[in-house]
XYZ file of N, CA, C and O in Angstrom:
252
model
N 21.285 103.072 134.665
C 20.865 104.444 134.812
C 21.754 105.323 133.932
O 22.965 105.180 133.923
N 21.117 106.209 133.210
C 21.844 107.123 132.341
C 22.554 108.212 133.135
O 22.039 108.685 134.135
N 23.705 108.586 132.664
C 24.423 109.696 133.275
C 23.715 111.003 132.915
O 23.270 111.174 131.784
N 23.631 111.926 133.847
C 22.993 113.198 133.530
C 23.856 114.067 132.615
O 23.431 115.103 132.141
N 25.069 113.623 132.343
C 25.955 114.374 131.457
C 26.716 115.462 132.188
O 26.661 115.594 133.403
N 27.415 116.213 131.412
C 28.235 117.291 131.954
C 27.338 118.376 132.540
O 26.358 118.763 131.926
N 27.679 118.886 133.710
C 26.865 119.959 134.287
C 26.942 121.220 133.424
O 27.941 121.462 132.739
N 25.911 121.994 133.434
C 25.897 123.256 132.696
C 26.899 124.201 133.359
O 26.740 124.581 134.508
N 27.939 124.565 132.649
C 28.998 125.371 133.248
C 28.862 126.844 132.936
O 29.511 127.664 133.564
N 28.043 127.163 131.982
C 28.017 128.552 131.548
C 26.685 129.215 131.832
O 25.639 128.632 131.663
N 26.771 130.403 132.252
C 25.590 131.229 132.390
C 25.469 132.069 131.124
O 26.445 132.280 130.411
N 24.299 132.536 130.858
C 24.082 133.325 129.643
C 24.992 134.542 129.594
O 25.511 134.888 128.537
N 25.210 135.183 130.730
C 26.077 136.363 130.757
C 27.502 136.004 130.345
O 28.169 136.782 129.650
N 27.971 134.818 130.761
C 29.314 134.387 130.369
C 29.389 134.204 128.859
O 30.365 134.612 128.231
N 28.386 133.568 128.282
C 28.406 133.348 126.842
C 28.289 134.668 126.086
O 28.945 134.852 125.059
N 27.479 135.570 126.590
C 27.344 136.873 125.946
C 28.689 137.584 125.917
O 29.121 138.069 124.867
N 29.378 137.633 127.060
C 30.699 138.258 127.129
C 31.685 137.524 126.230
O 32.487 138.153 125.527
N 31.632 136.201 126.223
C 32.500 135.399 125.367
C 32.391 135.852 123.912
O 33.399 136.111 123.253
N 31.154 135.987 123.414
C 30.975 136.361 122.002
C 31.377 137.805 121.736
O 31.877 138.119 120.658
N 31.220 138.692 122.708
C 31.689 140.073 122.519
C 33.222 140.084 122.400
O 33.773 140.835 121.590
N 33.890 139.254 123.185
C 35.351 139.166 123.108
C 35.801 138.544 121.792
O 36.796 138.979 121.194
N 35.079 137.543 121.314
C 35.389 136.931 120.013
C 35.298 137.991 118.914
O 36.153 138.062 118.028
N 34.269 138.830 118.985
C 34.106 139.903 117.992
C 35.292 140.855 117.988
O 35.601 141.462 116.972
N 35.959 140.993 119.134
C 37.126 141.875 119.244
C 38.415 141.208 118.771
O 39.471 141.815 118.795
N 38.310 139.935 118.361
C 39.483 139.246 117.835
C 40.234 138.397 118.847
O 41.313 137.882 118.544
N 39.680 138.240 120.041
C 40.308 137.408 121.070
C 40.097 135.936 120.697
O 39.052 135.568 120.181
N 41.060 135.083 120.971
C 40.903 133.653 120.684
C 39.786 133.072 121.542
O 39.449 133.604 122.604
N 39.217 131.962 121.095
C 38.114 131.353 121.838
C 38.561 130.920 123.235
O 37.808 131.059 124.204
N 39.775 130.419 123.340
C 40.275 129.978 124.641
C 40.427 131.160 125.598
O 40.001 131.100 126.746
N 41.058 132.226 125.135
C 41.278 133.397 125.983
C 39.950 134.093 126.305
O 39.740 134.560 127.424
N 39.051 134.165 125.339
C 37.747 134.787 125.574
C 36.980 134.042 126.657
O 36.341 134.663 127.517
N 37.050 132.725 126.637
C 36.364 131.933 127.657
C 36.935 132.215 129.036
O 36.181 132.417 129.996
N 38.250 132.244 129.142
C 38.889 132.501 130.431
C 38.496 133.892 130.942
O 38.140 134.058 132.112
N 38.519 134.894 130.069
C 38.141 136.249 130.476
C 36.674 136.333 130.870
O 36.296 137.169 131.692
N 35.842 135.458 130.291
C 34.408 135.447 130.615
C 34.110 134.616 131.860
O 32.966 134.562 132.310
N 35.119 133.941 132.409
C 34.925 133.170 133.628
C 34.686 131.687 133.409
O 34.267 130.986 134.318
N 34.944 131.198 132.212
C 34.814 129.765 131.920
C 36.214 129.212 131.641
O 37.193 129.948 131.640
N 36.307 127.924 131.382
C 37.608 127.331 131.072
C 37.894 127.422 129.578
O 36.976 127.578 128.764
N 39.164 127.308 129.220
C 39.564 127.354 127.817
C 38.885 126.259 126.984
O 38.404 126.541 125.880
N 38.807 125.003 127.470
C 38.117 123.984 126.679
C 36.634 124.295 126.444
O 36.084 123.982 125.396
N 36.003 124.949 127.407
C 34.598 125.338 127.222
C 34.492 126.357 126.090
O 33.589 126.282 125.258
N 35.430 127.288 126.032
C 35.422 128.276 124.947
C 35.568 127.627 123.587
O 34.870 127.993 122.634
N 36.440 126.659 123.492
C 36.592 125.934 122.228
C 35.300 125.231 121.847
O 34.893 125.233 120.679
N 34.634 124.643 122.841
C 33.379 123.941 122.572
C 32.283 124.905 122.138
O 31.555 124.650 121.180
N 32.164 126.054 122.825
C 31.147 127.041 122.433
C 31.366 127.477 120.992
O 30.438 127.584 120.206
N 32.622 127.761 120.653
C 32.945 128.226 119.309
C 32.620 127.150 118.281
O 31.990 127.419 117.259
N 33.032 125.923 118.555
C 32.787 124.812 117.633
C 31.296 124.537 117.484
O 30.798 124.382 116.360
N 30.553 124.502 118.585
C 29.130 124.204 118.524
C 28.330 125.290 117.822
O 27.261 125.023 117.276
N 28.843 126.516 117.821
C 28.163 127.615 117.143
C 28.553 127.692 115.669
O 28.101 128.579 114.960
N 29.385 126.789 115.226
C 29.812 126.814 113.837
C 30.874 127.863 113.561
O 31.094 128.248 112.423
N 31.509 128.351 114.609
C 32.608 129.293 114.434
C 32.221 130.741 114.561
O 33.066 131.598 114.613
N 30.944 131.044 114.620
C 30.551 132.443 114.754
C 29.166 132.544 115.366
O 28.372 131.628 115.286
N 28.911 133.677 115.980
C 27.596 133.929 116.548
C 26.705 134.563 115.486
O 27.181 134.952 114.421
N 25.435 134.701 115.765
C 24.532 135.328 114.801
C 24.876 136.800 114.633
O 25.414 137.440 115.526
N 24.543 137.354 113.498
C 24.903 138.737 113.207
C 23.998 139.741 113.873
O 24.322 140.911 113.921
N 22.893 139.303 114.439
C 21.982 140.251 115.090
C 22.368 140.537 116.537
O 21.729 141.337 117.198
N 23.398 139.895 117.031
C 23.869 140.141 118.389
C 23.032 139.475 119.458
O 23.188 139.761 120.634
N 22.149 138.582 119.066
C 21.329 137.881 120.051
C 22.212 137.023 120.926
O 23.227 136.503 120.494
N 21.810 136.863 122.164
C 22.591 136.040 123.080
C 22.505 134.580 122.642
O 21.487 134.122 122.151
N 23.585 133.892 122.830
C 23.658 132.492 122.459
C 22.922 131.671 123.504
O 23.075 131.895 124.695
N 22.127 130.730 123.048
C 21.366 129.878 123.955
C 22.330 128.965 124.707
O 23.262 128.411 124.132
N 22.102 128.806 125.983
C 22.948 127.928 126.797
C 22.825 126.506 126.307
O 21.752 126.045 125.954
N 23.951 125.818 126.271
C 23.975 124.434 125.765
C 23.397 123.465 126.753
O 23.375 123.650 127.907
C-alpha cells in the first residue's frame, strides 16, 4: 500500500501571508513561522516556487 505522503500543512491564507512577508525581505524560515507554519515548510515553499512568487500577487496554489 502506498503512503499517502506528508499531510497538507498549509492553508492558502498561510501561504499568502508567507509571500507577503517574503516581499518585505523576511527570510523564508522566519516568514513561515510568522505565518503559522514551520521553518522547514517555509524553505520548501520558497524552493518549490523557484525562489519567488508571481509578480501579479496571485495566491500560491497549495502543494
